[in-house]
PDB file of C-alpha atoms in Angstrom:
ATOM      1  CA  GLN G   1       8.541 -10.847   0.852  1.00 57.00           C
ATOM      2  CA  GLY G   2      11.564 -11.663   2.972  1.00 69.00           C
ATOM      3  CA  ILE G   3      13.890  -9.401   4.917  1.00 78.00           C
ATOM      4  CA  ARG G   4      15.357  -6.249   3.388  1.00 78.00           C
ATOM      5  CA  LEU G   5      18.800  -5.138   4.489  1.00 82.00           C
ATOM      6  CA  LEU G   6      19.485  -1.399   4.371  1.00 83.00           C
ATOM      7  CA  GLU G   7      23.207  -0.620   4.436  1.00 82.00           C
ATOM      8  CA  CYS G   8      25.298   2.535   4.271  1.00 81.00           C
ATOM      9  CA  THR G   9      29.069   2.786   4.679  1.00 78.00           C
ATOM     10  CA  ASN G  10      30.226   4.245   8.016  1.00 79.00           C
ATOM     11  CA  HIS G  11      26.660   4.492   9.302  1.00 80.00           C
ATOM     12  CA  SER G  12      27.054   2.349  12.406  1.00 83.00           C
ATOM     13  CA  PRO G  13      26.181   1.429  15.027  1.00 87.00           C
ATOM     14  CA  VAL G  14      22.581   2.457  14.396  1.00 87.00           C
ATOM     15  CA  THR G  15      21.014   3.272  17.767  1.00 86.00           C
ATOM     16  CA  ALA G  16      17.948   5.327  16.778  1.00 90.00           C
ATOM     17  CA  VAL G  17      15.271   4.723  14.117  1.00 93.00           C
ATOM     18  CA  ALA G  18      11.853   6.240  13.350  1.00 93.00           C
ATOM     19  CA  TRP G  19       9.272   5.402  10.673  1.00 93.00           C
ATOM     20  CA  SER G  20       7.390   8.144   8.870  1.00 93.00           C
ATOM     21  CA  PRO G  21       3.616   7.878   9.486  1.00 91.00           C
ATOM     22  CA  THR G  22       3.036   6.536   5.963  1.00 90.00           C
ATOM     23  CA  GLY G  23       5.744   3.906   6.303  1.00 90.00           C
ATOM     24  CA  LYS G  24       7.462   5.115   3.129  1.00 91.00           C
ATOM     25  CA  TYR G  25      10.522   6.566   4.838  1.00 93.00           C
ATOM     26  CA  LEU G  26      12.741   5.411   7.668  1.00 93.00           C
ATOM     27  CA  ALA G  27      15.059   7.751   9.573  1.00 92.00           C
ATOM     28  CA  SER G  28      18.146   6.270  11.202  1.00 91.00           C
ATOM     29  CA  GLY G  29      20.917   7.730  13.323  1.00 88.00           C
ATOM     30  CA  SER G  30      24.205   6.700  14.881  1.00 87.00           C
ATOM     31  CA  PRO G  31      26.203   8.401  17.666  1.00 85.00           C
ATOM     32  CA  LEU G  32      29.359   7.893  15.566  1.00 83.00           C
ATOM     33  CA  ASP G  33      28.015   9.275  12.276  1.00 82.00           C
ATOM     34  CA  THR G  34      27.679  12.990  11.526  1.00 80.00           C
ATOM     35  CA  ALA G  35      24.731  12.360   9.187  1.00 85.00           C
ATOM     36  CA  LEU G  36      21.095  11.553   9.789  1.00 89.00           C
ATOM     37  CA  MET G  37      19.938   9.085   7.131  1.00 89.00           C
ATOM     38  CA  ILE G  38      16.507   9.239   5.475  1.00 92.00           C
ATOM     39  CA  TRP G  39      15.780   5.934   3.743  1.00 90.00           C
ATOM     40  CA  ASP G  40      13.359   5.361   0.897  1.00 90.00           C
ATOM     41  CA  VAL G  41      12.511   1.822   1.908  1.00 86.00           C
ATOM     42  CA  GLU G  42      10.978   0.805  -1.425  1.00 86.00           C
ATOM     43  CA  SER G  43      14.052   1.784  -3.465  1.00 87.00           C
ATOM     44  CA  GLU G  44      16.475   0.912  -0.613  1.00 86.00           C
ATOM     45  CA  THR G  45      18.290   4.231  -1.061  1.00 89.00           C
ATOM     46  CA  CYS G  46      19.182   6.857   1.532  1.00 87.00           C
ATOM     47  CA  THR G  47      19.748  10.602   1.672  1.00 89.00           C
ATOM     48  CA  PRO G  48      22.161  11.949   4.315  1.00 89.00           C
ATOM     49  CA  LEU G  49      21.388  15.103   6.290  1.00 88.00           C
ATOM     50  CA  ARG G  50      24.830  16.331   7.285  1.00 77.00           C
ATOM     51  CA  ARG G  51      24.035  18.913   9.952  1.00 68.00           C
ATOM     52  CA  SER G  52      22.802  16.499  12.560  1.00 59.00           C
ATOM     53  CA  GLY G  53      25.871  15.123  14.331  1.00 66.00           C
ATOM     54  CA  GLY G  54      25.686  11.934  16.376  1.00 83.00           C
ATOM     55  CA  ILE G  55      22.028  10.958  16.833  1.00 88.00           C
ATOM     56  CA  SER G  56      20.628   9.428  20.021  1.00 89.00           C
ATOM     57  CA  LEU G  57      16.851   9.946  19.632  1.00 93.00           C
ATOM     58  CA  LEU G  58      14.430  10.299  16.685  1.00 95.00           C
ATOM     59  CA  ARG G  59      10.699  11.071  16.695  1.00 95.00           C
ATOM     60  CA  TRP G  60       8.576  11.670  13.571  1.00 94.00           C
ATOM     61  CA  SER G  61       5.499  13.864  14.051  1.00 94.00           C
ATOM     62  CA  PRO G  62       2.160  12.061  13.481  1.00 91.00           C
ATOM     63  CA  ASP G  63       1.321  14.297  10.495  1.00 90.00           C
ATOM     64  CA  GLY G  64       4.708  13.539   8.910  1.00 92.00           C
ATOM     65  CA  SER G  65       5.637  17.216   8.562  1.00 92.00           C
ATOM     66  CA  LYS G  66       8.455  17.292  11.118  1.00 93.00           C
ATOM     67  CA  LEU G  67      11.237  15.077  12.433  1.00 94.00           C
ATOM     68  CA  PHE G  68      12.799  15.538  15.870  1.00 94.00           C
ATOM     69  CA  ALA G  69      16.482  14.519  16.045  1.00 93.00           C
ATOM     70  CA  ALA G  70      18.466  14.759  19.287  1.00 91.00           C
ATOM     71  CA  SER G  71      22.212  14.325  19.547  1.00 88.00           C
ATOM     72  CA  SER G  72      24.193  12.738  22.364  1.00 82.00           C
ATOM     73  CA  GLU G  73      25.289  16.281  23.235  1.00 83.00           C
ATOM     74  CA  SER G  74      23.034  19.083  24.525  1.00 85.00           C
ATOM     75  CA  ILE G  75      21.586  19.805  21.081  1.00 87.00           C
ATOM     76  CA  PHE G  76      18.507  18.819  19.121  1.00 90.00           C
ATOM     77  CA  ARG G  77      17.039  19.800  15.783  1.00 90.00           C
ATOM     78  CA  VAL G  78      13.545  19.795  14.325  1.00 92.00           C
ATOM     79  CA  TRP G  79      13.492  19.148  10.564  1.00 92.00           C
ATOM     80  CA  GLU G  80      10.616  20.006   8.257  1.00 91.00           C
ATOM     81  CA  THR G  81      10.245  17.120   5.852  1.00 91.00           C
ATOM     82  CA  ARG G  82       9.272  18.894   2.634  1.00 89.00           C
ATOM     83  CA  TRP G  83      12.499  20.795   1.915  1.00 88.00           C
ATOM     84  CA  TRP G  84      14.514  19.343   4.813  1.00 89.00           C
ATOM     85  CA  SER G  85      15.442  22.605   6.457  1.00 88.00           C
ATOM     86  CA  CYS G  86      15.803  22.595  10.230  1.00 87.00           C
ATOM     87  CA  GLU G  87      15.776  24.614  13.436  1.00 87.00           C
ATOM     88  CA  LYS G  88      18.433  23.994  16.064  1.00 86.00           C
ATOM     89  CA  TRP G  89      18.092  24.171  19.835  1.00 85.00           C
ATOM     90  CA  SER G  90      21.237  24.217  21.952  1.00 81.00           C
ATOM     91  CA  ARG G  91      22.415  25.430  25.363  1.00 78.00           C
ATOM     92  CA  LEU G  92      20.291  22.775  27.033  1.00 82.00           C
ATOM     93  CA  LYS G  93      21.126  21.618  30.552  1.00 84.00           C
ATOM     94  CA  SER G  94      21.886  18.149  29.214  1.00 87.00           C
ATOM     95  CA  SER G  95      21.046  15.850  26.303  1.00 89.00           C
ATOM     96  CA  CYS G  96      17.470  14.811  25.501  1.00 91.00           C
ATOM     97  CA  LYS G  97      16.229  11.662  27.199  1.00 92.00           C
ATOM     98  CA  SER G  98      12.751  11.295  25.669  1.00 95.00           C
ATOM     99  CA  ALA G  99      10.292  13.115  23.411  1.00 95.00           C
ATOM    100  CA  CYS G 100       6.834  12.792  21.866  1.00 95.00           C
ATOM    101  CA  TRP G 101       4.538  14.778  19.543  1.00 94.00           C
ATOM    102  CA  SER G 102       0.930  15.798  19.945  1.00 92.00           C
ATOM    103  CA  PRO G 103      -1.400  14.162  17.385  1.00 88.00           C
ATOM    104  CA  ASP G 104      -1.659  17.377  15.345  1.00 87.00           C
ATOM    105  CA  GLY G 105       2.133  17.828  15.240  1.00 90.00           C
ATOM    106  CA  LYS G 106       1.992  21.295  16.817  1.00 90.00           C
ATOM    107  CA  ILE G 107       3.347  20.461  20.282  1.00 91.00           C
ATOM    108  CA  LEU G 108       6.603  18.708  21.083  1.00 93.00           C
ATOM    109  CA  LEU G 109       7.119  17.434  24.632  1.00 95.00           C
ATOM    110  CA  PHE G 110      10.618  16.454  25.707  1.00 95.00           C
ATOM    111  CA  SER G 111      12.732  15.741  28.773  1.00 94.00           C
ATOM    112  CA  LEU G 112      16.442  16.044  29.557  1.00 92.00           C
ATOM    113  CA  ARG G 113      18.781  13.640  31.313  1.00 89.00           C
ATOM    114  CA  ASN G 114      18.977  14.071  35.083  1.00 88.00           C
ATOM    115  CA  ASP G 115      16.195  16.650  35.011  1.00 90.00           C
ATOM    116  CA  PRO G 116      12.666  16.168  36.437  1.00 91.00           C
ATOM    117  CA  SER G 117      11.187  18.937  34.268  1.00 91.00           C
ATOM    118  CA  LEU G 118       8.824  18.397  31.347  1.00 93.00           C
ATOM    119  CA  TYR G 119       9.441  20.878  28.508  1.00 92.00           C
ATOM    120  CA  PHE G 120       7.443  21.723  25.413  1.00 88.00           C
ATOM    121  CA  LEU G 121       7.661  23.615  22.154  1.00 90.00           C
ATOM    122  CA  TYR G 122       4.584  24.950  20.381  1.00 88.00           C
ATOM    123  CA  PHE G 123       4.686  25.309  16.587  1.00 86.00           C
ATOM    124  CA  LYS G 124       1.929  27.678  15.550  1.00 79.00           C
ATOM    125  CA  ASP G 125       0.113  26.258  12.512  1.00 69.00           C
ATOM    126  CA  GLY G 126       2.542  23.339  12.745  1.00 62.00           C
ATOM    127  CA  LYS G 127       5.312  25.245  10.952  1.00 67.00           C
ATOM    128  CA  LEU G 128       8.976  25.779  11.774  1.00 67.00           C
ATOM    129  CA  GLY G 129       9.920  29.327  12.721  1.00 63.00           C
ATOM    130  CA  SER G 130       6.718  29.777  14.744  1.00 55.00           C
ATOM    131  CA  SER G 131       7.905  28.358  18.075  1.00 57.00           C
ATOM    132  CA  GLY G 132       9.860  31.423  19.112  1.00 56.00           C
ATOM    133  CA  GLU G 133      12.830  29.077  19.519  1.00 61.00           C
ATOM    134  CA  VAL G 134      12.151  29.005  23.260  1.00 70.00           C
ATOM    135  CA  ALA G 135      11.250  25.851  25.142  1.00 79.00           C
ATOM    136  CA  THR G 136       8.744  26.285  27.980  1.00 82.00           C
ATOM    137  CA  ASN G 137       9.171  24.467  31.286  1.00 87.00           C
ATOM    138  CA  LEU G 138       5.684  23.006  31.586  1.00 87.00           C
ATOM    139  CA  ALA G 139       6.009  21.242  34.945  1.00 86.00           C
ATOM    140  CA  SER G 140       8.524  19.952  37.466  1.00 87.00           C
ATOM    141  CA  LEU G 141       7.747  16.307  38.260  1.00 88.00           C
ATOM    142  CA  GLN G 142      10.079  15.898  41.201  1.00 86.00           C
ATOM    143  CA  ARG G 143      10.258  12.702  43.171  1.00 82.00           C
ATOM    144  CA  PHE G 144       8.094  12.278  46.254  1.00 77.00           C
ATOM    145  CA  GLU G 145       6.364   9.615  48.336  1.00 76.00           C
ATOM    146  CA  PHE G 146       2.713   9.363  47.395  1.00 70.00           C
ATOM    147  CA  GLY G 147       1.800   6.899  50.127  1.00 66.00           C
ATOM    148  CA  ASN G 148       1.900   3.150  50.843  1.00 67.00           C
ATOM    149  CA  GLY G 149       5.558   3.137  49.849  1.00 66.00           C
ATOM    150  CA  VAL G 150       4.819   4.335  46.298  1.00 70.00           C
ATOM    151  CA  THR G 151       7.444   6.735  44.919  1.00 73.00           C
ATOM    152  CA  VAL G 152       6.240   9.003  42.114  1.00 81.00           C
ATOM    153  CA  GLY G 153       8.189  11.353  39.876  1.00 85.00           C
ATOM    154  CA  GLY G 154      11.887  11.967  39.312  1.00 89.00           C
ATOM    155  CA  ASN G 155      13.913  12.203  36.133  1.00 91.00           C
ATOM    156  CA  ILE G 156      11.656  11.571  33.137  1.00 93.00           C
ATOM    157  CA  SER G 157      12.626   8.401  31.274  1.00 92.00           C
ATOM    158  CA  ASN G 158       9.870   7.719  28.693  1.00 94.00           C
ATOM    159  CA  LEU G 159       6.944   9.659  27.222  1.00 95.00           C
ATOM    160  CA  SER G 160       4.020   8.354  25.180  1.00 95.00           C
ATOM    161  CA  TRP G 161       1.062  10.432  23.924  1.00 94.00           C
ATOM    162  CA  GLU G 162      -1.941   8.554  22.606  1.00 89.00           C
ATOM    163  CA  THR G 163      -3.385   9.328  19.203  1.00 86.00           C
ATOM    164  CA  THR G 164      -6.430  11.383  20.292  1.00 84.00           C
ATOM    165  CA  GLY G 165      -4.290  13.668  22.448  1.00 87.00           C
ATOM    166  CA  SER G 166      -6.263  12.959  25.623  1.00 88.00           C
ATOM    167  CA  ARG G 167      -3.773  10.859  27.590  1.00 90.00           C
ATOM    168  CA  LEU G 168      -0.048  11.022  28.297  1.00 93.00           C
ATOM    169  CA  ALA G 169       1.971   8.275  29.991  1.00 94.00           C
ATOM    170  CA  VAL G 170       5.296   8.978  31.723  1.00 95.00           C
ATOM    171  CA  THR G 171       7.928   6.765  33.360  1.00 94.00           C
ATOM    172  CA  PHE G 172      10.710   7.919  35.654  1.00 92.00           C
ATOM    173  CA  SER G 173      14.217   7.018  36.753  1.00 88.00           C
ATOM    174  CA  ASN G 174      16.772   8.287  39.244  1.00 75.00           C
ATOM    175  CA  ASN G 175      20.569   8.145  39.381  1.00 65.00           C
ATOM    176  CA  ASP G 176      20.607   7.672  43.105  1.00 48.00           C
ATOM    177  CA  ASN G 177      22.470   4.372  43.499  1.00 47.00           C
ATOM    178  CA  ASP G 178      25.880   4.360  45.183  1.00 47.00           C
ATOM    179  CA  ASN G 179      27.464   2.950  42.015  1.00 53.00           C
ATOM    180  CA  GLY G 180      25.847   5.635  39.848  1.00 51.00           C
ATOM    181  CA  GLU G 181      23.550   3.215  37.989  1.00 62.00           C
ATOM    182  CA  GLU G 182      20.097   4.332  36.951  1.00 68.00           C
ATOM    183  CA  SER G 183      17.241   3.088  39.133  1.00 79.00           C
ATOM    184  CA  LYS G 184      13.770   3.026  37.582  1.00 83.00           C
ATOM    185  CA  SER G 185      10.511   3.911  39.263  1.00 84.00           C
ATOM    186  CA  GLU G 186       7.981   1.091  39.427  1.00 86.00           C
ATOM    187  CA  VAL G 187       5.070   3.461  38.683  1.00 89.00           C
ATOM    188  CA  ILE G 188       3.800   4.724  35.322  1.00 92.00           C
ATOM    189  CA  VAL G 189       2.097   8.096  35.807  1.00 91.00           C
ATOM    190  CA  THR G 190      -0.778   8.948  33.466  1.00 91.00           C
ATOM    191  CA  PHE G 191      -2.093  12.423  32.713  1.00 91.00           C
ATOM    192  CA  LEU G 192      -5.216  13.809  31.060  1.00 90.00           C
ATOM    193  CA  THR G 193      -4.356  16.319  28.340  1.00 90.00           C
ATOM    194  CA  THR G 194      -6.371  18.734  26.249  1.00 87.00           C
ATOM    195  CA  LEU G 195      -5.102  20.660  23.222  1.00 85.00           C
ATOM    196  CA  GLU G 196      -7.811  23.292  22.639  1.00 82.00           C
ATOM    197  CA  PRO G 197      -8.458  26.078  23.308  1.00 80.00           C
ATOM    198  CA  ASN G 198      -5.292  25.940  25.481  1.00 82.00           C
ATOM    199  CA  PHE G 199      -2.845  23.135  26.101  1.00 85.00           C
ATOM    200  CA  ARG G 200      -3.444  21.697  29.589  1.00 87.00           C
ATOM    201  CA  ILE G 201      -2.239  18.674  31.501  1.00 88.00           C
ATOM    202  CA  SER G 202      -3.543  17.214  34.775  1.00 88.00           C
ATOM    203  CA  LEU G 203      -2.815  14.127  36.809  1.00 86.00           C
ATOM    204  CA  CYS G 204      -5.002  11.119  35.971  1.00 85.00           C
ATOM    205  CA  GLY G 205      -3.624   8.076  37.800  1.00 85.00           C
ATOM    206  CA  PHE G 206      -0.943   5.424  38.166  1.00 87.00           C
ATOM    207  CA  VAL G 207      -0.130   2.034  36.658  1.00 89.00           C
ATOM    208  CA  ARG G 208       1.942  -0.573  38.508  1.00 87.00           C
ATOM    209  CA  GLY G 209       3.149  -4.036  37.577  1.00 87.00           C
ATOM    210  CA  GLU G 210       3.894  -7.003  39.796  1.00 88.00           C
ATOM    211  CA  THR G 211       6.175  -6.718  42.823  1.00 85.00           C
ATOM    212  CA  ASP G 212       9.686  -5.501  41.896  1.00 86.00           C
ATOM    213  CA  GLU G 213       8.706  -4.970  38.234  1.00 90.00           C
ATOM    214  CA  THR G 214       9.667  -1.686  36.591  1.00 91.00           C
ATOM    215  CA  PRO G 215       8.513  -0.460  33.145  1.00 93.00           C
ATOM    216  CA  ASP G 216      11.236  -0.514  30.462  1.00 93.00           C
ATOM    217  CA  LEU G 217       9.164   0.631  27.451  1.00 93.00           C
ATOM    218  CA  ILE G 218       5.708   2.166  27.012  1.00 94.00           C
ATOM    219  CA  ASP G 219       3.638   2.991  23.928  1.00 93.00           C
ATOM    220  CA  PHE G 220       0.018   3.869  23.243  1.00 90.00           C
ATOM    221  CA  HIS G 221      -1.807   2.452  20.229  1.00 81.00           C
ATOM    222  CA  ASN G 222      -5.355   2.317  18.956  1.00 63.00           C
ATOM    223  CA  SER G 223      -7.576  -0.554  19.935  1.00 58.00           C
ATOM    224  CA  LYS G 224     -10.584  -2.179  18.299  1.00 57.00           C
ATOM    225  CA  ILE G 225     -12.365  -1.845  21.620  1.00 57.00           C
ATOM    226  CA  SER G 226     -13.798   1.489  22.719  1.00 58.00           C
ATOM    227  CA  GLY G 227     -10.647   3.125  24.010  1.00 69.00           C
ATOM    228  CA  THR G 228      -6.871   3.026  23.812  1.00 81.00           C
ATOM    229  CA  LEU G 229      -4.311   0.416  24.792  1.00 86.00           C
ATOM    230  CA  LEU G 230      -1.071   1.188  26.606  1.00 91.00           C
ATOM    231  CA  SER G 231       1.572  -1.434  25.836  1.00 92.00           C
ATOM    232  CA  VAL G 232       4.149  -1.915  28.610  1.00 94.00           C
ATOM    233  CA  CYS G 233       7.339  -3.987  28.515  1.00 94.00           C
ATOM    234  CA  TRP G 234       8.313  -4.837  32.093  1.00 94.00           C
ATOM    235  CA  SER G 235      11.753  -5.579  33.544  1.00 93.00           C
ATOM    236  CA  SER G 236      10.597  -9.154  34.207  1.00 93.00           C
ATOM    237  CA  GLY G 237      10.290  -9.789  30.460  1.00 93.00           C
ATOM    238  CA  TYR G 238       6.504  -9.757  30.477  1.00 93.00           C
ATOM    239  CA  MET G 239       4.388  -7.446  28.325  1.00 93.00           C
ATOM    240  CA  SER G 240       1.066  -5.926  29.346  1.00 90.00           C
ATOM    241  CA  PHE G 241      -1.730  -4.356  27.298  1.00 89.00           C
ATOM    242  CA  ILE G 242      -3.678  -1.947  29.483  1.00 87.00           C
ATOM    243  CA  PRO G 243      -7.007  -0.523  28.202  1.00 85.00           C
ATOM    244  CA  PHE G 244      -7.880   3.119  28.823  1.00 79.00           C
ATOM    245  CA  TYR G 245     -11.415   4.511  28.703  1.00 72.00           C
ATOM    246  CA  LEU G 246     -12.349   8.197  28.780  1.00 61.00           C
ATOM    247  CA  ASP G 247     -15.571   9.274  30.418  1.00 56.00           C
ATOM    248  CA  ASP G 248     -16.898  12.204  28.365  1.00 47.00           C
ATOM    249  CA  SER G 249     -18.541  13.633  31.469  1.00 35.00           C
ATOM    250  CA  ARG G 250     -15.178  14.003  33.151  1.00 41.00           C
ATOM    251  CA  GLN G 251     -13.669  17.282  32.026  1.00 42.00           C
ATOM    252  CA  ILE G 252     -10.333  18.722  33.008  1.00 37.00           C
ATOM    253  CA  ARG G 253     -11.102  21.445  35.473  1.00 38.00           C
ATOM    254  CA  ARG G 254     -10.362  25.022  34.497  1.00 37.00           C
ATOM    255  CA  THR G 255      -9.119  26.093  37.926  1.00 33.00           C
ATOM    256  CA  GLY G 256      -5.617  25.576  39.252  1.00 32.00           C
ATOM    257  CA  ALA G 257      -2.130  27.013  39.467  1.00 30.00           C
ATOM    258  CA  MET G 258      -0.010  28.179  36.561  1.00 28.00           C
ATOM    259  CA  ASN G 259       2.841  25.716  35.941  1.00 33.00           C
ATOM    260  CA  SER G 260       2.183  23.879  39.219  1.00 31.00           C
ATOM    261  CA  SER G 261       4.221  20.859  40.291  1.00 33.00           C
ATOM    262  CA  ILE G 262       2.664  17.502  41.096  1.00 33.00           C
ATOM    263  CA  ALA G 263       5.278  17.171  43.831  1.00 33.00           C
ATOM    264  CA  SER G 264       2.712  18.613  46.248  1.00 34.00           C
ATOM    265  CA  ARG G 265       0.449  16.052  47.901  1.00 32.00           C
ATOM    266  CA  SER G 266      -2.435  18.527  47.988  1.00 34.00           C
ATOM    267  CA  ALA G 267      -2.016  19.214  44.286  1.00 34.00           C
ATOM    268  CA  VAL G 268      -2.179  15.507  43.514  1.00 33.00           C
ATOM    269  CA  LYS G 269      -5.219  14.849  45.673  1.00 32.00           C
ATOM    270  CA  ASN G 270      -7.135  17.829  44.291  1.00 34.00           C
ATOM    271  CA  ASN G 271      -6.159  17.013  40.683  1.00 33.00           C
ATOM    272  CA  ILE G 272      -4.912  20.568  40.054  1.00 32.00           C
ATOM    273  CA  THR G 273      -4.492  21.336  36.382  1.00 34.00           C
ATOM    274  CA  LEU G 274      -1.077  22.325  35.064  1.00 35.00           C
ATOM    275  CA  TYR G 275      -1.545  25.152  32.589  1.00 34.00           C
ATOM    276  CA  SER G 276       0.746  26.137  29.778  1.00 35.00           C
ATOM    277  CA  ASN G 277       1.203  29.801  28.887  1.00 34.00           C
ATOM    278  CA  ILE G 278       0.530  29.203  25.203  1.00 35.00           C
ATOM    279  CA  GLU G 279      -2.853  30.074  23.743  1.00 33.00           C
ATOM    280  CA  GLN G 280      -3.952  28.656  20.413  1.00 34.00           C
ATOM    281  CA  ARG G 281      -5.817  31.267  18.386  1.00 29.00           C
TER     282      ARG G 281
END
């Protein structure tokens, strides 16, 4: 059918986009535009949401009911997509670096720039106004040497949660160069997650590329084989498709420390579960 060009005056440069799960709508944002644009792709028309400010990151929930929009400042909003009202979170340590939704749209995970902590919001029944407007610090994923020269953890760069809610992939970066440039970790850390009866996360394993390769982008998607594929774009320009299989007999253990950090070698080796303090009823 050819290429469709969606244009709006003063809405540039566009640096963040997100499709609705149905593909009917496209959200777009620009750091220089005070409006978040919601496009009806079929009619090629857009509706501006004026309370958003400059947008740096967009994530639509898998059920389509909510849209996460982060600004280049220390602010983000969560919009409900029926009447387009929103909740605002501010007073963050820094701007949002990455975010992802649980498959049911009730849990939002996010990270901040220059911060090794993983935060989450829980929306009871998936509705706005039920999160308590307080973000919980789920875990501190500080940098440490795991062994054999492998460095794990640091500032969280990318998050991807696969569609069954059983696996989470995380990449890291650190602003530790003398010239202030961001250096990326060569390791992708994977976690096992469970949503019910409580939200839990525990260390699963690591993924590495070839020598001197670092992951630039990661994303889970469904596969025709029995499992899930993790797509990885590497700094070398190559792309990998990594299959994941879940053994039903392997259950996340119900013993461990509340809000533990994987920075401890003993915690990593013993696969201690990181518990949230939110109970789903």
